[in-house]
XYZ file of C-alpha atoms in Angstrom:
662
model
C 185.957 188.203 28.748
C 189.113 190.059 27.665
C 189.277 191.201 24.047
C 192.501 192.011 22.198
C 192.837 195.740 21.367
C 192.109 195.312 17.634
C 188.908 193.336 18.381
C 187.811 195.929 20.950
C 188.220 198.769 18.432
C 186.375 196.672 15.801
C 183.530 196.109 18.267
C 183.334 199.833 19.033
C 183.177 200.590 15.296
C 180.307 198.093 14.782
C 178.314 199.697 17.622
C 179.091 203.208 16.334
C 177.948 202.323 12.779
C 174.771 200.710 14.116
C 173.884 203.786 16.210
C 174.431 206.060 13.209
C 172.197 203.816 11.052
C 169.418 204.086 13.653
C 169.824 207.905 13.815
C 170.152 207.539 17.571
C 171.152 211.215 18.013
C 167.913 212.383 16.368
C 165.809 210.117 18.601
C 167.651 211.301 21.721
C 167.042 214.952 20.765
C 163.294 214.263 20.307
C 163.049 212.537 23.696
C 165.066 215.321 25.352
C 162.846 218.062 23.883
C 159.684 216.180 24.916
C 161.030 215.560 28.453
C 161.953 219.247 28.860
C 158.447 220.290 27.730
C 156.830 217.886 30.214
C 159.144 219.163 32.949
C 158.249 222.798 32.241
C 154.586 221.957 32.760
C 155.214 220.295 36.099
C 156.803 222.764 38.477
C 160.213 223.528 36.852
C 162.072 220.800 38.726
C 165.695 220.473 37.409
C 166.185 217.455 35.131
C 168.643 214.798 36.241
C 170.504 212.194 34.221
C 168.352 209.484 35.834
C 165.144 211.229 34.639
C 166.447 211.324 31.099
C 167.541 207.655 31.106
C 164.107 206.695 32.476
C 162.462 208.635 29.613
C 164.611 206.798 27.036
C 163.730 203.443 28.588
C 159.998 204.276 28.776
C 159.865 205.064 25.052
C 161.663 201.804 24.161
C 164.727 203.478 22.598
C 167.238 201.376 24.597
C 165.308 198.145 23.846
C 165.333 198.958 20.112
C 169.102 199.490 20.137
C 169.813 196.192 21.912
C 167.254 194.206 19.850
C 168.706 195.217 16.463
C 172.388 194.955 17.381
C 173.929 191.795 15.878
C 177.652 191.075 15.915
C 178.237 189.312 12.625
C 180.855 189.507 9.879
C 178.520 191.611 7.699
C 180.527 194.763 8.440
C 183.208 193.554 6.038
C 180.798 194.073 3.119
C 180.697 197.822 3.844
C 184.446 198.162 3.330
C 185.191 199.861 0.037
C 187.605 198.525 -2.572
C 190.192 201.136 -1.594
C 190.510 199.899 1.990
C 190.902 196.157 1.625
C 191.584 194.460 4.951
C 195.283 193.836 5.438
C 196.461 190.277 6.188
C 197.568 189.530 9.709
C 201.298 190.064 9.765
C 203.691 188.738 12.375
C 205.465 191.449 14.331
C 206.903 191.017 17.772
C 205.440 193.635 20.093
C 207.735 193.038 23.055
C 206.322 195.934 25.085
C 202.759 194.691 25.505
C 200.633 197.024 27.603
C 197.303 195.759 28.883
C 194.524 198.164 27.936
C 192.434 199.285 30.884
C 188.911 200.643 30.923
C 188.758 204.366 31.631
C 185.958 205.825 33.707
C 185.037 209.127 32.109
C 184.424 211.806 34.710
C 181.382 213.820 33.536
C 182.790 216.901 35.311
C 185.968 216.851 33.182
C 186.606 217.893 29.582
C 188.207 215.409 27.171
C 189.708 215.590 23.700
C 189.181 212.408 21.704
C 191.961 212.220 19.124
C 191.633 209.582 16.421
C 194.278 208.658 13.872
C 192.312 207.341 10.879
C 195.209 206.044 8.782
C 198.386 207.078 7.027
C 199.340 207.686 3.421
C 202.182 208.954 1.206
C 204.962 207.277 3.231
C 206.877 207.128 -0.045
C 209.993 205.540 1.445
C 207.940 202.334 1.663
C 206.354 202.636 -1.801
C 208.239 199.656 -3.236
C 207.758 197.391 -0.242
C 205.677 194.295 -1.040
C 202.543 193.540 0.965
C 203.696 191.472 3.981
C 202.624 187.837 3.923
C 200.775 186.299 6.884
C 203.316 185.140 9.456
C 206.138 187.171 7.913
C 208.307 189.239 10.266
C 208.345 192.853 9.062
C 209.294 196.394 10.064
C 206.644 198.316 11.989
C 205.497 201.880 12.700
C 204.502 202.904 16.249
C 202.962 206.287 17.037
C 203.609 207.892 20.437
C 201.649 210.857 21.851
C 202.242 213.292 24.688
C 199.754 215.898 25.903
C 199.784 217.747 29.224
C 201.615 215.061 31.219
C 199.719 212.178 29.544
C 201.512 209.682 27.307
C 200.049 207.168 24.864
C 201.313 204.582 22.411
C 199.626 202.949 19.414
C 199.929 199.282 18.564
C 202.684 198.558 16.006
C 201.517 198.261 12.373
C 203.478 196.965 9.364
C 205.424 199.658 7.474
C 203.739 200.501 4.172
C 203.139 203.425 1.824
C 199.655 203.603 3.421
C 200.186 202.216 6.943
C 197.103 200.982 8.769
C 197.590 203.394 11.700
C 194.112 203.529 13.235
C 193.941 204.399 16.927
C 191.874 206.475 19.309
C 193.354 208.371 22.283
C 191.302 210.006 25.044
C 193.204 213.082 26.271
C 192.072 214.857 29.415
C 192.077 218.660 29.261
C 192.611 219.769 32.852
C 193.439 223.007 34.618
C 196.848 223.771 36.060
C 195.919 226.199 38.845
C 195.554 224.938 42.405
C 191.978 224.434 43.533
C 190.587 224.454 39.993
C 191.900 221.046 38.922
C 188.528 219.357 39.501
C 186.476 221.913 37.547
C 185.594 221.524 33.897
C 187.660 223.832 31.700
C 185.755 226.523 29.856
C 186.308 227.827 26.328
C 188.416 230.809 27.410
C 190.801 228.599 29.409
C 191.148 226.118 26.524
C 191.839 228.975 24.107
C 194.791 230.055 26.263
C 196.225 226.504 26.480
C 199.132 226.550 24.054
C 200.309 223.011 24.933
C 200.449 221.051 21.665
C 199.898 217.324 21.176
C 203.369 215.943 20.457
C 203.392 213.118 17.868
C 206.512 210.926 17.598
C 206.571 208.254 14.884
C 209.091 205.441 15.379
C 210.056 202.729 12.901
C 211.222 199.397 14.369
C 213.031 197.057 11.970
C 213.102 193.248 12.050
C 216.129 193.215 14.384
C 214.352 195.535 16.894
C 216.453 198.582 15.922
C 214.464 201.830 16.229
C 214.572 204.872 13.937
C 212.978 208.275 14.537
C 210.774 208.964 11.482
C 209.041 212.187 12.535
C 208.395 214.511 15.469
C 205.360 216.784 15.054
C 203.570 219.313 17.290
C 199.809 219.517 16.670
C 197.836 222.593 17.749
C 194.474 221.061 18.704
C 192.584 224.331 19.311
C 191.033 224.353 15.797
C 188.358 222.016 17.227
C 187.058 224.920 19.373
C 185.640 226.614 16.259
C 183.935 223.501 14.867
C 180.095 223.770 15.087
C 179.730 220.025 15.732
C 182.624 219.928 18.218
C 184.402 217.603 15.805
C 186.952 218.235 13.056
C 188.994 216.055 10.691
C 192.104 217.055 8.740
C 195.382 215.779 7.276
C 198.681 216.251 9.122
C 201.865 216.299 7.047
C 204.714 214.732 9.017
C 208.188 216.008 8.125
C 211.420 214.031 8.416
C 214.088 214.657 11.054
C 217.673 215.914 11.115
C 219.054 216.609 7.652
C 215.658 215.572 6.196
C 213.573 217.991 8.321
C 212.348 219.813 5.188
C 211.328 216.577 3.423
C 207.793 215.161 4.016
C 207.851 211.711 5.641
C 204.129 210.963 5.225
C 200.589 212.109 6.003
C 198.263 211.125 8.869
C 194.498 211.708 8.851
C 193.522 213.012 12.289
C 190.086 213.558 13.829
C 189.513 215.682 16.951
C 186.359 215.701 19.074
C 185.539 217.397 22.375
C 183.619 215.600 25.150
C 181.260 216.968 26.288
C 180.617 219.246 23.272
C 180.955 222.991 23.816
C 177.733 224.920 24.489
C 178.999 227.594 22.095
C 181.867 227.562 19.599
C 184.675 230.082 19.199
C 185.014 232.138 16.054
C 187.901 230.865 13.891
C 189.256 234.423 13.677
C 189.615 234.573 17.470
C 191.662 231.334 17.454
C 193.937 232.559 14.660
C 194.387 235.897 16.473
C 195.310 234.064 19.699
C 197.875 231.941 17.852
C 199.248 234.995 16.082
C 199.671 236.862 19.399
C 201.486 233.848 20.916
C 203.816 233.653 17.899
C 204.551 237.388 18.070
C 205.260 237.229 21.804
C 207.587 234.229 21.319
C 209.352 235.830 18.331
C 209.955 239.044 20.304
C 211.406 237.168 23.300
C 213.648 235.098 21.007
C 214.794 238.242 19.145
C 215.708 240.027 22.380
C 217.574 236.954 23.660
C 219.492 236.656 20.376
C 220.535 240.330 20.594
C 221.696 239.743 24.198
C 223.528 236.485 23.283
C 225.436 238.210 20.458
C 226.539 241.017 22.782
C 227.540 238.475 25.483
C 229.560 236.471 22.931
C 231.398 239.608 21.723
C 232.340 240.384 25.337
C 233.553 236.796 25.816
C 235.789 236.981 22.730
C 237.302 240.277 23.926
C 238.672 238.524 27.047
C 241.001 236.327 24.929
C 241.135 235.770 21.145
C 241.631 232.003 21.799
C 238.046 231.841 23.138
C 236.884 231.667 19.501
C 237.841 227.967 19.389
C 236.245 226.994 22.721
C 233.177 224.741 22.749
C 230.639 227.258 24.030
C 227.241 225.865 23.041
C 224.684 228.671 23.444
C 222.226 227.226 20.887
C 221.570 223.642 19.759
C 219.472 222.251 16.910
C 216.720 219.721 17.669
C 215.421 216.884 15.461
C 213.199 219.318 13.523
C 216.104 221.625 12.679
C 214.932 224.291 15.173
C 217.667 226.238 16.995
C 216.915 226.519 20.711
C 218.976 227.742 23.690
C 220.970 224.866 25.197
C 219.463 225.603 28.634
C 215.964 224.781 27.297
C 216.976 221.097 26.938
C 217.388 220.766 30.729
C 214.419 220.693 33.148
C 213.846 219.768 36.773
C 212.481 216.257 36.185
C 211.136 214.084 38.996
C 210.638 210.382 38.387
C 208.099 209.765 41.170
C 208.624 206.245 42.494
C 210.148 204.921 39.263
C 213.738 205.735 40.307
C 214.941 205.597 43.906
C 218.318 207.374 43.924
C 220.710 209.489 41.831
C 222.970 206.471 41.189
C 220.067 204.322 40.049
C 219.087 207.227 37.799
C 222.570 207.256 36.242
C 222.241 203.509 35.655
C 218.858 203.987 33.924
C 220.181 206.712 31.591
C 223.221 204.576 30.677
C 220.880 201.756 29.571
C 219.445 203.940 26.793
C 221.618 203.063 23.800
C 224.188 205.481 22.385
C 223.833 206.298 18.711
C 224.945 209.373 16.802
C 222.459 211.122 14.534
C 222.488 209.344 11.135
C 223.957 211.346 8.249
C 223.778 210.608 4.516
C 227.285 210.613 3.034
C 230.625 211.312 4.713
C 231.933 214.440 6.384
C 231.622 215.778 9.906
C 229.296 214.396 12.573
C 225.656 215.481 12.183
C 224.784 217.272 15.413
C 221.232 216.797 16.623
C 219.945 217.278 20.155
C 216.599 215.503 20.510
C 213.537 216.667 22.421
C 213.050 214.510 25.521
C 209.924 212.812 24.116
C 211.702 211.779 20.897
C 214.714 210.484 22.858
C 212.598 208.398 25.256
C 210.377 206.938 22.505
C 213.336 206.002 20.334
C 215.215 204.570 23.325
C 218.602 205.782 22.096
C 220.424 208.998 21.280
C 223.726 210.873 21.291
C 225.813 211.838 24.344
C 224.074 215.251 24.554
C 220.634 213.574 24.880
C 221.921 211.325 27.664
C 223.652 214.194 29.481
C 220.625 216.543 29.409
C 218.307 213.748 30.659
C 220.689 212.742 33.468
C 221.167 216.385 34.493
C 217.368 216.919 34.538
C 216.813 213.858 36.758
C 219.685 214.759 39.127
C 218.182 218.258 39.500
C 214.915 216.491 40.406
C 216.814 214.667 43.180
C 217.921 218.030 44.582
C 221.536 217.996 43.346
C 223.325 221.058 41.941
C 223.824 219.533 38.479
C 225.148 220.970 35.200
C 225.785 219.653 31.692
C 229.430 220.079 30.608
C 230.307 220.521 26.934
C 233.921 219.825 25.961
C 236.130 217.099 24.540
C 237.460 213.705 25.543
C 240.456 211.766 24.137
C 241.543 212.592 20.548
C 239.635 215.914 20.801
C 236.268 214.211 20.210
C 233.411 216.593 21.239
C 231.536 215.197 24.216
C 228.931 216.086 26.870
C 228.777 214.827 30.448
C 227.285 215.905 33.809
C 228.870 217.671 36.772
C 227.497 217.962 40.312
C 228.742 220.339 43.032
C 228.551 219.283 46.667
C 227.847 221.745 49.481
C 231.460 221.209 50.605
C 232.777 222.188 47.164
C 233.479 218.643 45.904
C 233.091 218.276 42.138
C 231.857 214.956 40.711
C 231.697 214.089 37.017
C 228.967 211.660 35.879
C 229.418 209.860 32.542
C 225.866 209.501 31.266
C 226.758 206.735 28.758
C 228.288 204.365 31.345
C 227.044 205.643 34.776
C 230.692 205.946 35.922
C 231.479 208.691 38.452
C 234.774 210.544 38.781
C 235.874 212.791 41.646
C 237.562 215.890 40.211
C 240.591 217.459 41.886
C 242.209 220.323 39.985
C 245.963 220.558 39.469
C 247.466 223.817 40.732
C 249.842 225.081 37.981
C 251.356 227.668 40.380
C 252.300 225.116 43.054
C 256.007 224.464 43.808
C 257.586 221.751 41.572
C 257.940 219.157 44.355
C 254.299 219.451 45.484
C 252.320 216.217 44.980
C 249.580 216.910 42.438
C 246.393 214.850 41.983
C 246.337 212.560 38.962
C 243.531 213.076 36.399
C 240.860 210.453 37.080
C 238.376 211.249 34.315
C 238.549 210.660 30.535
C 237.664 214.312 29.775
C 240.253 216.634 28.233
C 238.716 220.117 27.860
C 235.557 221.915 29.004
C 234.162 224.941 27.142
C 230.926 225.661 29.005
C 228.500 224.332 31.617
C 224.762 224.913 31.858
C 221.525 223.778 33.475
C 217.905 224.979 33.325
C 218.654 228.490 34.648
C 222.441 229.011 34.318
C 224.889 229.214 31.437
C 228.601 229.728 32.150
C 231.505 229.843 29.699
C 235.000 228.837 30.791
C 237.274 231.914 30.616
C 240.265 230.432 32.502
C 243.672 230.641 30.747
C 243.461 226.939 29.885
C 240.306 224.937 29.176
C 242.005 221.669 30.202
C 239.754 219.806 32.661
C 242.683 218.825 34.910
C 243.524 222.532 35.482
C 239.925 223.741 35.682
C 238.535 225.198 38.913
C 234.727 224.916 39.012
C 234.120 227.996 41.167
C 231.136 229.431 39.291
C 230.887 232.517 41.529
C 234.355 233.649 40.424
C 233.713 235.898 37.399
C 237.388 235.856 36.404
C 237.106 232.092 35.786
C 233.536 231.748 34.466
C 231.518 234.246 32.426
C 227.819 233.816 33.257
C 224.801 234.751 31.175
C 222.035 236.779 32.781
C 219.617 234.435 34.562
C 216.716 236.752 33.705
C 217.608 236.619 30.000
C 217.718 232.802 30.134
C 214.463 232.662 32.075
C 212.703 234.721 29.386
C 213.204 231.933 26.786
C 213.941 228.769 28.819
C 211.586 228.795 31.822
C 208.562 226.453 31.494
C 205.734 228.316 29.738
C 207.946 231.296 28.843
C 207.455 230.762 25.091
C 205.180 228.579 22.957
C 208.252 227.361 21.046
C 209.397 225.180 23.974
C 208.367 221.518 23.595
C 206.377 220.164 26.572
C 208.277 217.960 29.030
C 206.898 214.389 29.222
C 206.877 212.309 32.419
C 208.782 209.021 32.552
C 206.672 205.914 31.899
C 206.638 202.907 34.226
C 207.925 199.686 32.625
C 205.262 197.457 31.066
C 207.643 194.504 30.668
C 207.462 191.538 33.051
C 211.123 190.916 34.045
C 210.538 187.269 35.075
C 208.745 186.379 31.828
C 211.376 188.200 29.727
C 214.201 186.408 31.609
C 212.586 182.986 31.147
C 211.931 183.555 27.453
C 215.480 184.681 26.719
C 216.948 181.839 28.784
C 214.939 179.232 26.836
C 216.129 180.744 23.554
C 219.752 180.682 24.729
C 219.437 177.030 25.764
C 218.084 176.168 22.330
C 220.928 178.030 20.561
C 223.600 176.344 22.716
C 222.066 172.888 22.143
C 221.926 173.447 18.353
C 225.484 174.804 18.296
C 226.809 171.752 20.177
C 224.774 169.434 17.951
C 226.638 170.854 14.941
C 229.893 169.879 16.707
C 228.551 166.337 17.422
C 228.447 167.088 21.161
C 225.660 166.061 23.530
C 224.204 168.715 25.869
C 223.224 167.951 29.462
C 221.825 170.905 31.444
C 222.304 171.277 35.185
C 219.215 173.186 36.393
C 220.507 173.557 39.941
C 223.786 175.122 38.792
C 221.798 177.444 36.497
C 219.750 178.600 39.479
C 222.906 179.277 41.541
C 224.145 181.720 38.880
C 221.218 184.078 39.710
C 222.871 185.522 42.812
C 225.992 186.464 40.825
C 223.951 188.258 38.154
C 221.976 190.108 40.835
C 225.249 191.202 42.510
C 226.650 192.463 39.187
C 223.597 194.664 38.568
C 223.603 195.970 42.148
C 227.260 196.918 41.735
C 226.448 198.834 38.520
C 223.652 200.679 40.349
C 225.381 201.507 43.618
C 229.098 201.169 42.918
C 229.311 198.733 45.853
C 230.195 195.058 45.333
C 228.292 192.597 47.529
C 226.970 189.035 47.445
C 229.900 187.412 45.645
C 231.032 185.495 48.748
C 227.710 183.610 48.957
C 227.822 182.810 45.230
C 231.370 181.443 45.436
C 230.487 179.353 48.493
C 227.396 177.888 46.765
C 229.420 176.962 43.658
C 232.143 175.278 45.747
C 229.457 173.166 47.451
C 227.852 172.219 44.129
C 231.019 171.300 42.187
C 232.337 167.858 43.329
C 236.008 167.212 44.117
C 238.074 166.602 41.036
C 235.737 168.728 38.877
C 236.440 172.095 37.246
C 233.991 175.030 37.129
C 234.072 177.811 34.523
C 231.731 180.806 34.266
C 231.362 183.646 31.774
C 229.108 186.639 32.606
C 228.242 189.262 29.966
C 225.961 192.307 29.822
C 223.641 193.519 27.011
C 221.179 196.380 26.432
C 218.898 194.331 24.140
C 216.855 191.106 24.317
C 217.751 189.596 20.935
C 218.975 186.042 21.678
C 220.752 185.421 18.352
C 222.638 188.722 18.485
C 223.652 188.039 22.092
C 224.820 184.473 21.336
C 226.867 185.623 18.324
C 228.555 188.276 20.518
C 229.308 185.705 23.247
C 230.958 183.304 20.793
C 233.434 186.036 19.816
C 235.001 185.542 23.252
C 237.392 182.576 23.243
C 236.644 181.949 26.940
C 232.891 181.764 26.320
C 233.375 179.519 23.284
C 235.495 177.240 25.472
C 232.532 176.867 27.884
C 229.832 176.452 25.209
C 231.937 173.916 23.253
C 233.273 172.170 26.372
C 234.443 168.558 25.836
C 235.354 166.180 28.604
C 234.080 163.658 31.110
C 230.769 164.257 32.890
C 230.218 167.711 31.290
C 227.278 169.665 32.703
C 226.225 173.028 31.254
C 224.315 175.907 32.816
C 222.965 179.223 31.563
C 221.129 181.917 33.479
C 219.527 185.117 32.200
C 218.356 188.027 34.343
C 216.500 190.947 32.764
C 216.406 194.018 35.032
C 213.693 196.420 33.874
C 213.810 200.196 34.342
C 211.438 203.032 33.331
C 210.688 203.340 29.599
C 211.287 199.546 29.361
C 215.039 200.152 29.379
C 216.633 196.783 30.115
C 219.874 195.609 31.671
C 220.282 192.025 30.439
C 222.800 189.887 32.314
C 223.697 186.491 30.890
C 226.020 183.864 32.345
C 227.241 180.638 30.774
C 228.878 178.044 33.016
C 230.071 174.463 32.868
C 231.522 171.877 35.228
C 233.388 168.764 34.178
C 235.699 166.091 35.636
C 239.334 167.062 35.231
C 241.256 164.370 33.363
C 245.057 164.648 33.290
């Protein structure tokens, strides 16, 4: 029998309450003490888990638990007036992940983190209680801890959202050979990896907003006598609202198995204080070095003052960090197969500038990788740093470029250097690639010069995880730029050791942990079928309003699949293939004297109404959807291509065939 997640958690709570009522821990302690005494009198043989279970069974403890456990609705009577059960509200959780049972390894240490509810989300104070069946905005909480990622179920947005979830985090060692051993107190005390909370709001049209990004230091649980602690976490807003509280979460932490001895709270605070001091000293020294480096750069040419040299960038929490710390060597395992497929994946994450209240200049905000992935959209800098990180993982010599494109708009893109010196630009928002060939300004006038192929105008600096280079050539125009990074007269480099002191993984506690990519949980076939049915319904209703009958040709719809597959393959690889077979199949299917029309279009979302409204803005598509004539047959095909993080490339094609009447 498979229970939905909310029923499973309810069942766990019933069992937990029942065991507490029976004082099961007290009974277990009594049996354990008695068994140990008996064992001491009989030859000091070491107790096993089987011996202890046998002792519990012999004394009837297990039978008592099972006999008195009844699953009824009586638990509702224990709920106080302040926590009235919320009505079931309709929200569309499109990214359904099947919960799997986890086998707990008794030789490992776990941290059980529970979120027991939210309060003081004052932005939603005036929102009415959602009615059953009503579509509403939702909150989803995402967690990352030591390469493990989790996601809560969506709950309706409210002043006191019903965010109640439990997450089992494994605390494992990093060193080779020790990964299978249980971590001890000293090792845990030195683990400065925080639990990263990201709270996302999803509105009724599936648009996501980053509400808060919070780093929780979990080590306070080490000083708790019971191995369990509960406290309130104040979540702050993001961007221009990073000093404004967004809401409060009640969080409980518990260690499994409990520690044999606790750590003094003073030791934990001293450890944290030492880490902060070490980080602050490294950051201070780097800042002193960066200021000196910048002064030297300005002395080369006064015009360098206006160049886009981005040494520091502000994240969603308003923290200034070195630009190099946003790039990491990131491997995607088997989720992405090639650099070009990687570029396609990054381009499918939507582009959106950081929201700003009021007019004025663009609000600059570089997001941490976790916040960017959870939100599923970000600015050009977020896309460029992610693409650069993944290309480094594929073994390419990749850098993020900061400069401008047309109309002097600030922009970021990626550059790769081949072993033969070829320079390739990668546009992270579109997955387009451009081969760069510099113009030689000193060449004779009649010499044929390469034409600029890319949309980029100027470049101020380039950087990756261990290098930062500022452009000190006479002109920062991309078309004149020579990307010879070893030439110090063209590029001024920062000290790699200085960068390593604040940007290398584990160098400071201020660096956010790097999350792994998540495999898609979406079924592409089911998503394609669902969207196709919705599109058929919308077309039929639209034609009904025009007093037109709708006859669908299922075979023609099926033939459109190969075209959509070819379009996506071309976006991934840059190579067009498969169109000949599609054209041949259509010619065979369309009878003599008939006309065929097709209209393909590409989306990054799965909202049928939004997609249909966009399609109708095209006069050619409207001509197909509203086709009149003799023997009109309509076809529509949808293909959803799913990538990591549930990023989707949605291809849609409308087609019709009809008898030509002169």
